[in-house]
Amino acid sequence: MQPQKVPAIFDGHNDVLLKLFRAGGVSASETFLAGREGAIDLQSAKAGGFGGGFFAVYVPSPVDLELKFKQMTQASYDLPLPDPIDWEDAYPVVMAQTAILFDLERRGALNVCRSADDIRSALANDQIAAIFHIEGAEAIDPDLHTLEVLYQAGLRSIGPVWSRETIFGHGVPFRYPSSPDIGPGLSDHGLRLVRRCNELGIMIDLSHLNAAGFWDVARHSVKPLVATHSNAHAICPHSRNLTDDQLAAIRESDGMVGLNFAVAFLRDDGRMLADVPLEQMLRHLDHLIEKLGEDRVGLGSDYDGAVVPQDLVTCAGLPKLRQAMARHGYSDALMTKLCHANWLRVLQKTWGE
């Protein structure tokens, strides 16, 4: 009898394009194939059964990350959000990172997927399935012309904000302890963005929106509510995490939440410290499953963009998470749902297939 193949993990969020951008842009694409210092490359993906996921395009702010992470090791913290970024500054960065994504496809490292069937085909052929995702809509102009062009290029998911303010809405700061109910929600531009994304079939990512923005999307979107990389506020009362009321709305919409591996959003104490046992991740998964149901929970690692548990520093460590899930009592069927099937379900519904 052939051994049962472990389910590939399709992941709600990674920042490898940002890391390659900072390492030299398209010229750094080769390191994704040959091996790089970071969480995701071709070799680590094969070793860990990483089947792909949402490859984020993100415009960084001039932030001292070392200082930021040091502040987040404290018992409480409230980091000021960076200033907004103008379209003229954001657009070339988004173009450069998008070029990296398509260069990786040209090199055979991954397939950019525009449909659920594209993802299924890539997973069946042991190829990395990549969704073109934008985290923070600074490169989208008020008339949404850029959105139209990027959709034609393959954009299928967007977050209106990455925490800092955009013309579309407001996000949550990195604050612990804190509610996500901070500040105003979507602007009129943001409401138009939601409507047009619904019409095109672009998924709207709620992960960095504040509570007011979340509820604005819930009222105006006709698609499932999805947070690609967020955790349970009931376990870790961080501003970035979702309250039970928000989880109830996601369930009602038949949406989805991807478990974020970032340790500050996992730990009860909200600290950015990597000594987090896998059992803590399972606590969040159990809570999300309880509130959302087995069909609406997945994984959203934030690889290459966050401090993650020490057992999972690269995607080559993902078998340890699968093993912990199995020991915890998750059935083979539930494991398949959590690893990739639930993402396929919600994307197919969101994209109108």
Short mmCIF file of C-alpha atoms in Angstrom, two decimals:
data_model
loop_
_atom_site.label_atom_id
_atom_site.label_comp_id
_atom_site.label_asym_id
_atom_site.label_seq_id
_atom_site.Cartn_x
_atom_site.Cartn_y
_atom_site.Cartn_z
CA MET A 1 0.00 0.00 0.00
CA GLN A 2 1.27 3.47 -0.90
CA PRO A 3 1.82 5.75 2.13
CA GLN A 4 -0.79 8.49 2.40
CA LYS A 5 0.49 11.81 1.05
CA VAL A 6 0.46 14.58 3.64
CA PRO A 7 -1.74 17.52 2.70
CA ALA A 8 0.11 20.43 1.13
CA ILE A 9 -0.14 23.68 3.06
CA PHE A 10 -1.61 26.61 1.16
CA ASP A 11 -0.87 29.68 3.20
CA GLY A 12 -2.74 32.95 3.70
CA HIS A 13 0.21 35.34 3.77
CA ASN A 14 3.94 35.67 3.15
CA ASP A 15 6.30 38.60 2.54
CA VAL A 16 9.00 36.90 0.49
CA LEU A 17 8.56 39.40 -2.38
CA LEU A 18 9.46 42.25 -0.02
CA LYS A 19 12.57 40.39 1.12
CA LEU A 20 13.65 39.76 -2.47
CA PHE A 21 12.93 43.40 -3.33
CA ARG A 22 15.20 44.54 -0.52
CA ALA A 23 17.86 42.03 -1.56
CA GLY A 24 18.15 43.46 -5.07
CA GLY A 25 14.84 43.00 -6.85
CA VAL A 26 14.50 40.75 -9.88
CA SER A 27 18.22 39.99 -9.71
CA ALA A 28 17.60 38.34 -6.33
CA SER A 29 14.98 35.93 -7.73
CA GLU A 30 17.67 33.28 -8.28
CA THR A 31 18.12 32.97 -4.51
CA PHE A 32 14.52 31.72 -4.23
CA LEU A 33 15.54 28.75 -6.37
CA ALA A 34 19.09 28.25 -5.12
CA GLY A 35 18.50 28.89 -1.40
CA ARG A 36 18.25 32.06 0.66
CA GLU A 37 18.34 33.23 4.25
CA GLY A 38 14.67 33.47 5.01
CA ALA A 39 11.52 31.50 5.63
CA ILE A 40 10.53 30.48 2.10
CA ASP A 41 12.49 29.27 -0.89
CA LEU A 42 12.06 26.39 -3.30
CA GLN A 43 14.12 23.92 -1.28
CA SER A 44 12.39 24.71 2.04
CA ALA A 45 9.00 24.53 0.35
CA LYS A 46 9.67 21.04 -0.96
CA ALA A 47 11.01 19.90 2.40
CA GLY A 48 8.01 21.24 4.32
CA GLY A 49 5.18 20.48 1.93
CA PHE A 50 4.54 24.19 1.39
CA GLY A 51 2.18 24.29 -1.56
CA GLY A 52 2.01 28.07 -1.93
CA GLY A 53 -0.37 30.80 -0.88
CA PHE A 54 -0.84 34.56 -0.94
CA PHE A 55 2.37 36.28 -2.07
CA ALA A 56 2.03 39.81 -0.70
CA VAL A 57 3.21 42.95 -2.44
CA TYR A 58 3.85 45.49 0.30
CA VAL A 59 5.29 49.02 0.31
CA PRO A 60 7.50 49.35 3.40
CA SER A 61 7.72 52.43 5.58
CA PRO A 62 11.08 53.70 6.86
CA VAL A 63 10.72 51.88 10.19
CA ASP A 64 13.52 50.64 12.45
CA LEU A 65 12.38 47.00 12.62
CA GLU A 66 14.92 46.06 15.27
CA LEU A 67 13.61 48.82 17.57
CA LYS A 68 10.00 47.91 16.75
CA PHE A 69 10.51 44.25 17.62
CA LYS A 70 12.39 45.22 20.80
CA GLN A 71 9.48 47.40 21.91
CA MET A 72 7.10 44.52 21.23
CA THR A 73 8.95 42.29 23.70
CA GLN A 74 7.67 44.48 26.54
CA ALA A 75 4.67 43.67 28.75
CA SER A 76 2.68 46.40 27.01
CA TYR A 77 3.34 48.64 24.04
CA ASP A 78 1.71 51.10 21.65
CA LEU A 79 3.77 51.69 18.52
CA PRO A 80 2.93 54.81 16.52
CA LEU A 81 1.84 54.10 12.97
CA PRO A 82 4.05 55.34 10.12
CA ASP A 83 2.92 58.26 7.98
CA PRO A 84 0.75 57.55 4.94
CA ILE A 85 2.54 56.83 1.66
CA ASP A 86 1.56 58.75 -1.47
CA TRP A 87 0.54 56.97 -4.67
CA GLU A 88 3.54 58.39 -6.54
CA ASP A 89 5.91 56.72 -4.05
CA ALA A 90 3.98 53.47 -3.68
CA TYR A 91 3.35 52.68 -7.34
CA PRO A 92 6.95 51.99 -8.47
CA VAL A 93 7.54 49.74 -5.43
CA VAL A 94 4.43 47.72 -6.23
CA MET A 95 5.52 47.41 -9.85
CA ALA A 96 9.00 46.26 -8.82
CA GLN A 97 7.68 43.57 -6.46
CA THR A 98 5.10 42.43 -9.00
CA ALA A 99 7.91 42.05 -11.52
CA ILE A 100 9.70 39.77 -9.04
CA LEU A 101 6.60 37.60 -8.73
CA PHE A 102 6.33 37.14 -12.50
CA ASP A 103 10.08 36.59 -12.82
CA LEU A 104 9.76 33.72 -10.34
CA GLU A 105 7.02 32.29 -12.54
CA ARG A 106 9.20 32.67 -15.64
CA ARG A 107 11.98 30.76 -13.87
CA GLY A 108 9.58 27.91 -13.07
CA ALA A 109 9.67 28.53 -9.31
CA LEU A 110 5.91 29.02 -8.98
CA ASN A 111 2.65 29.45 -10.86
CA VAL A 112 0.65 32.66 -10.50
CA CYS A 113 -2.93 31.42 -10.04
CA ARG A 114 -6.03 33.30 -11.14
CA SER A 115 -8.62 30.64 -10.29
CA ALA A 116 -9.21 27.85 -7.80
CA ASP A 117 -8.64 25.36 -10.61
CA ASP A 118 -5.22 26.92 -11.21
CA ILE A 119 -4.40 26.29 -7.54
CA ARG A 120 -5.65 22.71 -7.67
CA SER A 121 -3.59 22.02 -10.77
CA ALA A 122 -0.43 23.46 -9.21
CA LEU A 123 -0.88 21.48 -5.99
CA ALA A 124 -1.55 18.28 -7.96
CA ASN A 125 1.70 18.78 -9.87
CA ASP A 126 3.79 19.68 -6.81
CA GLN A 127 4.24 23.25 -8.00
CA ILE A 128 4.03 26.32 -5.78
CA ALA A 129 0.66 28.02 -6.30
CA ALA A 130 0.91 31.80 -5.84
CA ILE A 131 -1.90 34.32 -5.45
CA PHE A 132 -0.94 37.88 -6.39
CA HIS A 133 -1.98 39.85 -3.29
CA ILE A 134 -1.44 43.50 -2.32
CA GLU A 135 -1.16 44.36 1.38
CA GLY A 136 -2.11 48.03 1.70
CA ALA A 137 -3.69 49.82 -1.26
CA GLU A 138 -1.38 52.83 -1.47
CA ALA A 139 -0.64 52.07 -5.14
CA ILE A 140 -4.35 52.16 -6.07
CA ASP A 141 -5.46 55.58 -7.32
CA PRO A 142 -8.81 57.17 -6.33
CA ASP A 143 -10.29 56.39 -9.77
CA LEU A 144 -9.28 52.72 -9.36
CA HIS A 145 -7.53 52.67 -12.75
CA THR A 146 -4.52 50.90 -11.22
CA LEU A 147 -6.84 48.28 -9.74
CA GLU A 148 -8.26 47.49 -13.18
CA VAL A 149 -4.83 47.09 -14.73
CA LEU A 150 -3.45 44.98 -11.88
CA TYR A 151 -6.52 42.74 -12.00
CA GLN A 152 -5.80 42.04 -15.66
CA ALA A 153 -2.21 41.21 -14.65
CA GLY A 154 -3.47 38.67 -12.10
CA LEU A 155 -4.28 40.53 -8.88
CA ARG A 156 -6.86 38.49 -6.98
CA SER A 157 -6.61 39.73 -3.38
CA ILE A 158 -6.06 43.10 -1.69
CA GLY A 159 -6.00 44.58 1.78
CA PRO A 160 -7.25 48.21 1.80
CA VAL A 161 -4.69 49.01 4.49
CA TRP A 162 -1.58 47.70 6.14
CA SER A 163 -2.29 49.29 9.52
CA ARG A 164 -1.15 52.78 8.41
CA GLU A 165 -3.82 55.05 6.96
CA THR A 166 -4.58 55.06 3.23
CA ILE A 167 -7.11 57.04 1.19
CA PHE A 168 -9.36 53.99 1.59
CA GLY A 169 -9.42 53.58 5.35
CA HIS A 170 -7.70 53.12 8.68
CA GLY A 171 -5.88 50.21 10.25
CA VAL A 172 -4.93 49.02 13.69
CA PRO A 173 -1.67 49.99 15.37
CA PHE A 174 0.60 47.42 16.97
CA ARG A 175 -0.81 47.83 20.46
CA TYR A 176 -1.05 45.42 23.40
CA PRO A 177 -3.31 45.08 25.24
CA SER A 178 -5.92 46.69 23.03
CA SER A 179 -9.22 46.29 21.27
CA PRO A 180 -9.24 46.61 17.46
CA ASP A 181 -11.98 49.25 17.89
CA ILE A 182 -9.66 52.15 17.14
CA GLY A 183 -10.53 55.15 14.97
CA PRO A 184 -12.73 55.67 11.91
CA GLY A 185 -13.40 53.08 9.23
CA LEU A 186 -13.55 53.17 5.43
CA SER A 187 -13.65 56.40 3.46
CA ASP A 188 -15.93 56.94 0.47
CA HIS A 189 -12.98 55.81 -1.67
CA GLY A 190 -12.82 52.68 0.45
CA LEU A 191 -16.48 51.88 -0.10
CA ARG A 192 -15.99 52.24 -3.86
CA LEU A 193 -12.96 49.96 -3.63
CA VAL A 194 -15.06 47.31 -1.89
CA ARG A 195 -17.78 47.50 -4.53
CA ARG A 196 -15.37 47.28 -7.45
CA CYS A 197 -13.43 44.40 -5.90
CA ASN A 198 -16.75 42.56 -5.48
CA GLU A 199 -17.55 43.15 -9.15
CA LEU A 200 -14.14 42.03 -10.40
CA GLY A 201 -13.78 39.09 -8.03
CA ILE A 202 -10.85 40.43 -6.00
CA MET A 203 -10.84 39.16 -2.43
CA ILE A 204 -10.80 41.85 0.28
CA ASP A 205 -8.41 41.05 3.14
CA LEU A 206 -9.57 42.35 6.52
CA SER A 207 -6.45 41.47 8.50
CA HIS A 208 -5.08 44.97 9.19
CA LEU A 209 -8.35 46.91 9.20
CA ASN A 210 -9.59 48.36 12.45
CA ALA A 211 -13.00 47.36 13.81
CA ALA A 212 -14.86 50.23 12.14
CA GLY A 213 -13.37 49.33 8.76
CA PHE A 214 -14.15 45.65 9.32
CA TRP A 215 -17.82 46.44 9.97
CA ASP A 216 -17.94 48.77 6.96
CA VAL A 217 -16.79 45.90 4.73
CA ALA A 218 -19.26 43.57 6.44
CA ARG A 219 -22.12 45.95 5.67
CA HIS A 220 -21.19 46.72 2.08
CA SER A 221 -19.49 43.61 0.67
CA VAL A 222 -21.54 40.82 -0.89
CA LYS A 223 -18.61 38.37 -0.71
CA PRO A 224 -17.33 36.20 2.17
CA LEU A 225 -15.42 38.10 4.87
CA VAL A 226 -11.80 36.93 4.95
CA ALA A 227 -8.86 37.71 7.23
CA THR A 228 -5.81 36.07 5.69
CA HIS A 229 -3.53 36.25 8.75
CA SER A 230 -5.24 37.02 12.06
CA ASN A 231 -5.78 35.30 15.40
CA ALA A 232 -8.25 35.10 18.29
CA HIS A 233 -8.53 38.22 20.46
CA ALA A 234 -10.10 36.09 23.20
CA ILE A 235 -6.73 34.34 23.66
CA CYS A 236 -4.36 37.19 22.83
CA PRO A 237 -5.95 40.64 23.35
CA HIS A 238 -3.86 42.37 20.68
CA SER A 239 -5.31 45.07 18.45
CA ARG A 240 -4.41 42.94 15.40
CA ASN A 241 -6.59 40.02 16.50
CA LEU A 242 -10.28 39.34 15.83
CA THR A 243 -12.94 39.55 18.53
CA ASP A 244 -15.62 36.89 18.85
CA ASP A 245 -18.15 39.34 17.40
CA GLN A 246 -16.00 39.70 14.32
CA LEU A 247 -15.58 35.94 14.08
CA ALA A 248 -19.36 35.57 14.25
CA ALA A 249 -19.73 37.95 11.29
CA ILE A 250 -17.12 36.02 9.31
CA ARG A 251 -18.99 32.78 10.00
CA GLU A 252 -22.30 34.34 8.96
CA SER A 253 -20.74 35.41 5.64
CA ASP A 254 -19.27 31.91 5.09
CA GLY A 255 -15.81 33.47 5.16
CA MET A 256 -12.41 32.44 6.45
CA VAL A 257 -9.54 33.20 8.86
CA GLY A 258 -5.91 32.13 8.40
CA LEU A 259 -3.96 31.55 11.62
CA ASN A 260 -1.07 34.03 11.87
CA PHE A 261 2.22 32.53 13.08
CA ALA A 262 3.51 35.90 14.38
CA VAL A 263 4.30 35.26 18.02
CA ALA A 264 3.02 38.62 19.32
CA PHE A 265 -0.45 37.66 18.08
CA LEU A 266 -0.23 34.12 19.46
CA ARG A 267 1.07 34.58 22.99
CA ASP A 268 -1.33 35.39 25.82
CA ASP A 269 1.06 38.17 26.88
CA GLY A 270 1.37 39.70 23.39
CA ARG A 271 5.17 39.67 23.46
CA MET A 272 7.33 39.29 20.36
CA LEU A 273 9.29 36.35 21.78
CA ALA A 274 9.85 33.18 19.77
CA ASP A 275 9.63 30.60 22.57
CA VAL A 276 6.05 29.72 21.70
CA PRO A 277 5.05 26.04 21.89
CA LEU A 278 3.01 24.67 19.02
CA GLU A 279 0.27 23.94 21.54
CA GLN A 280 -0.37 27.70 21.74
CA MET A 281 -1.11 27.72 18.02
CA LEU A 282 -3.51 24.84 18.55
CA ARG A 283 -5.33 26.86 21.22
CA HIS A 284 -6.01 29.54 18.62
CA LEU A 285 -7.02 26.96 16.03
CA ASP A 286 -9.42 25.32 18.49
CA HIS A 287 -11.01 28.68 19.27
CA LEU A 288 -11.30 29.63 15.62
CA ILE A 289 -12.82 26.25 14.76
CA GLU A 290 -15.28 26.59 17.65
CA LYS A 291 -16.40 30.06 16.51
CA LEU A 292 -16.16 29.62 12.72
CA GLY A 293 -16.67 25.91 12.10
CA GLU A 294 -14.27 23.45 10.49
CA ASP A 295 -14.79 24.81 6.97
CA ARG A 296 -13.67 28.39 7.68
CA VAL A 297 -10.22 28.10 9.27
CA GLY A 298 -6.80 27.80 7.66
CA LEU A 299 -3.22 28.98 8.02
CA GLY A 300 -1.77 32.44 7.32
CA SER A 301 1.85 32.28 8.42
CA ASP A 302 3.19 35.81 7.76
CA TYR A 303 6.45 34.07 6.81
CA ASP A 304 9.31 36.43 5.94
CA GLY A 305 7.39 39.25 7.63
CA ALA A 306 7.26 38.32 11.32
CA VAL A 307 8.96 36.59 14.24
CA VAL A 308 7.44 33.10 14.31
CA PRO A 309 7.68 30.18 16.77
CA GLN A 310 11.19 28.75 16.95
CA ASP A 311 10.01 25.35 15.70
CA LEU A 312 8.73 26.95 12.49
CA VAL A 313 11.39 29.46 11.50
CA THR A 314 11.22 28.31 7.87
CA CYS A 315 8.53 26.49 5.95
CA ALA A 316 10.74 23.39 6.09
CA GLY A 317 9.47 23.08 9.69
CA LEU A 318 5.81 22.77 8.71
CA PRO A 319 5.76 18.96 9.21
CA LYS A 320 6.15 19.69 12.94
CA LEU A 321 2.91 21.67 12.87
CA ARG A 322 1.10 18.88 11.01
CA GLN A 323 2.39 16.37 13.55
CA ALA A 324 1.22 18.55 16.45
CA MET A 325 -2.21 18.86 14.83
CA ALA A 326 -2.44 15.10 14.43
CA ARG A 327 -1.38 14.47 18.06
CA HIS A 328 -4.01 16.99 19.12
CA GLY A 329 -6.67 14.79 17.58
CA TYR A 330 -7.42 16.54 14.30
CA SER A 331 -8.70 13.96 11.79
CA ASP A 332 -7.17 13.51 8.34
CA ALA A 333 -10.23 15.22 6.85
CA LEU A 334 -9.91 18.23 9.16
CA MET A 335 -6.16 18.44 8.50
CA THR A 336 -6.81 18.64 4.76
CA LYS A 337 -9.35 21.41 5.30
CA LEU A 338 -7.01 23.42 7.52
CA CYS A 339 -3.99 22.90 5.27
CA HIS A 340 -5.57 23.97 1.97
CA ALA A 341 -9.14 22.82 1.20
CA ASN A 342 -10.81 25.65 3.11
CA TRP A 343 -8.79 28.25 1.21
CA LEU A 344 -9.86 26.68 -2.07
CA ARG A 345 -13.50 26.76 -0.97
CA VAL A 346 -13.57 30.41 0.04
CA LEU A 347 -11.52 31.58 -2.94
CA GLN A 348 -13.78 29.76 -5.38
CA LYS A 349 -16.80 31.40 -3.77
CA THR A 350 -15.17 34.84 -3.64
CA TRP A 351 -13.94 34.72 -7.20
CA GLY A 352 -17.39 33.68 -8.44
CA GLU A 353 -16.34 30.40 -10.03
#
